[in-house]
Coordinates of C-alpha atoms in Angstrom, one line a residue:
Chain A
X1 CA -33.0 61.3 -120.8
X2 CA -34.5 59.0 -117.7
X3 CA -33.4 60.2 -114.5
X4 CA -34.9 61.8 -111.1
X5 CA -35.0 65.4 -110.7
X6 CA -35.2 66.9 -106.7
X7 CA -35.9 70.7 -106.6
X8 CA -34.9 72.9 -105.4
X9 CA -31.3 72.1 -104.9
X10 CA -31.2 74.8 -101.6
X11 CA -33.8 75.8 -99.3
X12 CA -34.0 78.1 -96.3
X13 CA -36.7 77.9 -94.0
X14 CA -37.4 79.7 -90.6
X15 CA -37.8 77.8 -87.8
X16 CA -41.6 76.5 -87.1
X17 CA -42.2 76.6 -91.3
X18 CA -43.8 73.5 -93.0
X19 CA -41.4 72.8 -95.9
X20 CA -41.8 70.5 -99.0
X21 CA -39.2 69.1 -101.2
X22 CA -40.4 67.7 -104.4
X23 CA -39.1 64.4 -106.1
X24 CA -40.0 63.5 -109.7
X25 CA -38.6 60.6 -111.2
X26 CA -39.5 59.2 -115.2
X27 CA -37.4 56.2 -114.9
X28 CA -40.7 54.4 -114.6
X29 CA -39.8 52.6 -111.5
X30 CA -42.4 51.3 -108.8
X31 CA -40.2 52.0 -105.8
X32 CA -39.4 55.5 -104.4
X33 CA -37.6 56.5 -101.4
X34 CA -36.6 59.1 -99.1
X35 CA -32.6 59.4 -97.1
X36 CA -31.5 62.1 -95.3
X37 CA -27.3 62.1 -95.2
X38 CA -25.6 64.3 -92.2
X39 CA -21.6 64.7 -92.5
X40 CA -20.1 61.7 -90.7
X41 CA -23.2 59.5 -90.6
X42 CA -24.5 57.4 -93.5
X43 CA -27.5 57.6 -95.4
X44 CA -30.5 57.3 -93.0
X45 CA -34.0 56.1 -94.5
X46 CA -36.8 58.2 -94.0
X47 CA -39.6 57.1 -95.8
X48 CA -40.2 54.8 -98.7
X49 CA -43.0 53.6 -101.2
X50 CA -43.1 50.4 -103.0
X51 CA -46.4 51.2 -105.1
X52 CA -48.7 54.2 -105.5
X53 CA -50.9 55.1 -103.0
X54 CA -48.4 53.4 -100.5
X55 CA -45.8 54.0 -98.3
X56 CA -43.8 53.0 -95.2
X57 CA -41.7 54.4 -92.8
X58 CA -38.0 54.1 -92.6
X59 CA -36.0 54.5 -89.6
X60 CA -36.6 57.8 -89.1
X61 CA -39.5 59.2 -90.1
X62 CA -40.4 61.2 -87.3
X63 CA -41.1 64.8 -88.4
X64 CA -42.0 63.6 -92.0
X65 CA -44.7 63.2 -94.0
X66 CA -45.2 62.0 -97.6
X67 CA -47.3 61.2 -100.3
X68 CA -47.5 59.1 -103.2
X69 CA -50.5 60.0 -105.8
X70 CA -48.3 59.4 -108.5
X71 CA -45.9 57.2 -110.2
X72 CA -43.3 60.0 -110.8
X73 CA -43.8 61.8 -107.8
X74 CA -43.2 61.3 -104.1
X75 CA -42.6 64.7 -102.2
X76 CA -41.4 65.1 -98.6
X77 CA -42.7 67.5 -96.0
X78 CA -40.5 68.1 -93.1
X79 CA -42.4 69.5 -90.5
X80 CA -42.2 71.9 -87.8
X81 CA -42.2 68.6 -85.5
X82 CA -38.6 67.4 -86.7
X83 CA -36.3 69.0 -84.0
X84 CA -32.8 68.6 -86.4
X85 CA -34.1 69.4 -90.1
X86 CA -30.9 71.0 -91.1
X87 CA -29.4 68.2 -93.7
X88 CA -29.0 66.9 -97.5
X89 CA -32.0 65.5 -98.6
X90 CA -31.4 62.5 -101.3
X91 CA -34.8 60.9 -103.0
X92 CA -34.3 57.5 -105.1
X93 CA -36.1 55.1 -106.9
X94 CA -35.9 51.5 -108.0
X95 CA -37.7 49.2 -110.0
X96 CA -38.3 47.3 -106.7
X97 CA -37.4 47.2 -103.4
X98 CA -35.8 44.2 -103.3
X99 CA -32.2 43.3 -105.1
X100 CA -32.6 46.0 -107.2
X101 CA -30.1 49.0 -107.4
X102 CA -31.3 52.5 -106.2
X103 CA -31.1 55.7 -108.6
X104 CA -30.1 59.1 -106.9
X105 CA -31.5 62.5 -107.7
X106 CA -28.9 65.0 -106.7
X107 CA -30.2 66.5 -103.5
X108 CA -31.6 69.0 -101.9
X109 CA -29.9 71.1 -99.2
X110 CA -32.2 72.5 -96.6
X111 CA -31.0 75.0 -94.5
X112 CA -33.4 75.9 -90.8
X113 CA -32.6 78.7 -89.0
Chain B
X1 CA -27.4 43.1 -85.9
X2 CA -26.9 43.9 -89.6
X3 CA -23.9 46.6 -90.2
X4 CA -21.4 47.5 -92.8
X5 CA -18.3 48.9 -92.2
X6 CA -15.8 50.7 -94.5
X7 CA -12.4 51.2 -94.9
X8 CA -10.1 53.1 -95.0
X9 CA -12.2 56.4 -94.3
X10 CA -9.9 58.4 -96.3
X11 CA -7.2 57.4 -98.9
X12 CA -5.3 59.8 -100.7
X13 CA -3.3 58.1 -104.1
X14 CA -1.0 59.8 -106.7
X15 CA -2.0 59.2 -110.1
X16 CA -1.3 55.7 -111.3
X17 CA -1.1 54.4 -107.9
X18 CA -3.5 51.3 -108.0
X19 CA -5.1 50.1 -104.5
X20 CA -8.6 48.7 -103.2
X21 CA -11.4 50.1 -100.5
X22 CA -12.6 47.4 -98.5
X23 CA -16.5 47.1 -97.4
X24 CA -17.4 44.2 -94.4
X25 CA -20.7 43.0 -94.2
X26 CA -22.3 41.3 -91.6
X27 CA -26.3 40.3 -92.4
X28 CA -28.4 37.2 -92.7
X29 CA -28.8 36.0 -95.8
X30 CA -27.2 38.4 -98.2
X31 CA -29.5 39.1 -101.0
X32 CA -27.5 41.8 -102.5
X33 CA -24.5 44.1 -102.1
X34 CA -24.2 47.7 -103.9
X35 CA -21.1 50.2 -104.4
X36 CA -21.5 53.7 -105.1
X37 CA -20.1 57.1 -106.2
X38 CA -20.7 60.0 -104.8
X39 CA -19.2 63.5 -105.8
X40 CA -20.0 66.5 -103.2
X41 CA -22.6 68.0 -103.6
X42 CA -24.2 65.9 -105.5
X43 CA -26.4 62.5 -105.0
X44 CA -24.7 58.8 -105.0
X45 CA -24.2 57.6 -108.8
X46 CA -24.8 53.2 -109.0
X47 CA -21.9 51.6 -110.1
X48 CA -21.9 47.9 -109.1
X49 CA -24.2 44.9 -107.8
X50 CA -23.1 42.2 -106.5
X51 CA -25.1 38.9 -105.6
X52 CA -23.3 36.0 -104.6
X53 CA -19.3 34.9 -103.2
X54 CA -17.0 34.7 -106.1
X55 CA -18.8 37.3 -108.3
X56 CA -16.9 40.2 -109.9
X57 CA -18.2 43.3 -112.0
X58 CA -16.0 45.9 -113.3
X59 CA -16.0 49.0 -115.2
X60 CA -13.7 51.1 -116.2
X61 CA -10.8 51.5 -113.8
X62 CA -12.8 50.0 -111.5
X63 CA -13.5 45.7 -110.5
X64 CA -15.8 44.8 -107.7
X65 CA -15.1 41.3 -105.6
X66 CA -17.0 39.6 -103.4
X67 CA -16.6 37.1 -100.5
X68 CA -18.6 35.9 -97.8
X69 CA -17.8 38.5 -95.1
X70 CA -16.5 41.7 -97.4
X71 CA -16.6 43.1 -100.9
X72 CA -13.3 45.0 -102.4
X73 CA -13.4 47.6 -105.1
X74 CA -10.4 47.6 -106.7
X75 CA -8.5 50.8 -108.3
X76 CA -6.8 50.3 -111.1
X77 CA -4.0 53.3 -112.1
X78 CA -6.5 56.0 -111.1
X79 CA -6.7 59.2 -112.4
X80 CA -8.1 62.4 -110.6
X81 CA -11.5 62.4 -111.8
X82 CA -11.7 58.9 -109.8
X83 CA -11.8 61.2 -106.9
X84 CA -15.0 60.6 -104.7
X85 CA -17.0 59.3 -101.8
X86 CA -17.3 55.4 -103.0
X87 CA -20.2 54.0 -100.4
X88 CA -21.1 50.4 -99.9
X89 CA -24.6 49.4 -99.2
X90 CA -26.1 45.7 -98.5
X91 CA -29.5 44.4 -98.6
X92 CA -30.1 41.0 -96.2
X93 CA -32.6 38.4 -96.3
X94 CA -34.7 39.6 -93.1
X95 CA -34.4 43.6 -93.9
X96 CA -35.9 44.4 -97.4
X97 CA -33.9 48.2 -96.1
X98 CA -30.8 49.0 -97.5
X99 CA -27.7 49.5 -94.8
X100 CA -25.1 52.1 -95.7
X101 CA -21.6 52.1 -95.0
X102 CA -20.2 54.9 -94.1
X103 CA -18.2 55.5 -96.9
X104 CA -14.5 56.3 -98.4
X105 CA -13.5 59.3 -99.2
X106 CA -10.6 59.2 -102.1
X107 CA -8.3 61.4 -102.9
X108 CA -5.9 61.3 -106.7
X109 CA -3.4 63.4 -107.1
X110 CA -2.1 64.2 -110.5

């Protein structure tokens, strides 16, 4: 059954910790991408990759890094560097960026304290 | 500036009570326009694209319209497990991003 899978599904972290969320997808689908959703705001782009080996930042990236060595897989470090990390982290992927509808995993919720 | 609005934030419906959650849009160029469900805890589920004015989808209890300036999903006789977060996202022709709306949160009441 096709579909993305985020783990874990919560995280706590202390405070200054590196932290990576891992994203695997086996839709087959070129286009992966990073949101971050806070209560009362909508989904906020973080980073994205059209293609392995490639990826762009969204609108806000600072505080992230990612990777994309693989087709399936595009995980997410939050950093010590990103002041607010406290949030639901949603990957997606599409068969391409444009006109083409995204697929959710089901989240992660990190937790900073 | 691109943006998408939603509305009503919150609608609460008894069972069987049909109504529609409206999504304006203003961007250059439309290329695309996306509705979504989202249950809590959980991440958004695709439900309908949308490409040009005059298009419809549905599914279900659910029909999706579009116009030049908004896009209406339509409830027909919902039940409880229609309640959700339904999110609207568009796609214009000088952003390849996606803007979201900021949702609707329904409510059915048996």
């Amino acid at each position: 059954d096709g579909g993305i899978t985020q783990s874990p599904k919560y995280l706590f972290r202390k405070e200054g910790q590196n932290v990576t969320l891992s994203c695997e997808q086996n839709l087959n689908h070129d286009a992966m991408y990073w949101y971050r959703q806070d209560p009362g705001q909508g989904l906020r782009l973080i980073y994205y990759s059209q293609i392995v080996n490639d990826f762009q930042k969204g609108d806000i990236a600072e505080g992230y890094s990612v990777s994309r060595e693989k087709k399936e897989s595009f995980p997410l470090t939050v950093t010590s560097a990103q002041k607010n990390p406290t949030a639901f982290y949603l990957c997606a992927s599409s068969y391409r960026v444009e006109n083409s509808p995204l697929h959710f995993g089901n989240g992660t919720r990190l937790t900073v304290t | 500036e691109d943006q998408v609005t939603q509305s009503p934030e919150a609608l609460r419906l008894q069972e069987g009570e049909s109504s529609s959650l409206n999504c304006s849009y203003t961007v250059s160029g439309l290329r695309g326009l996306f509705w979504y469900r989202q249950d809590p805890g959980k991440g958004p589920e695709f439900l309908f694209t949308l490409y040009s004015a005059g298009e419809e989808k549905e599914k279900e209890r659910l029909k999706a319209t579009l116009t030049k300036k908004e896009s209406f999903l339509h409830i027909t006789a919902p039940k409880p497990e229609d309640s959700a977060t339904y999110l609207c996202a568009v796609q214009g022709g000088n952003n390849r991003k996606l803007i979201w709306g900021l949702g609707t949160s329904l409510a059915v009441n048996p």
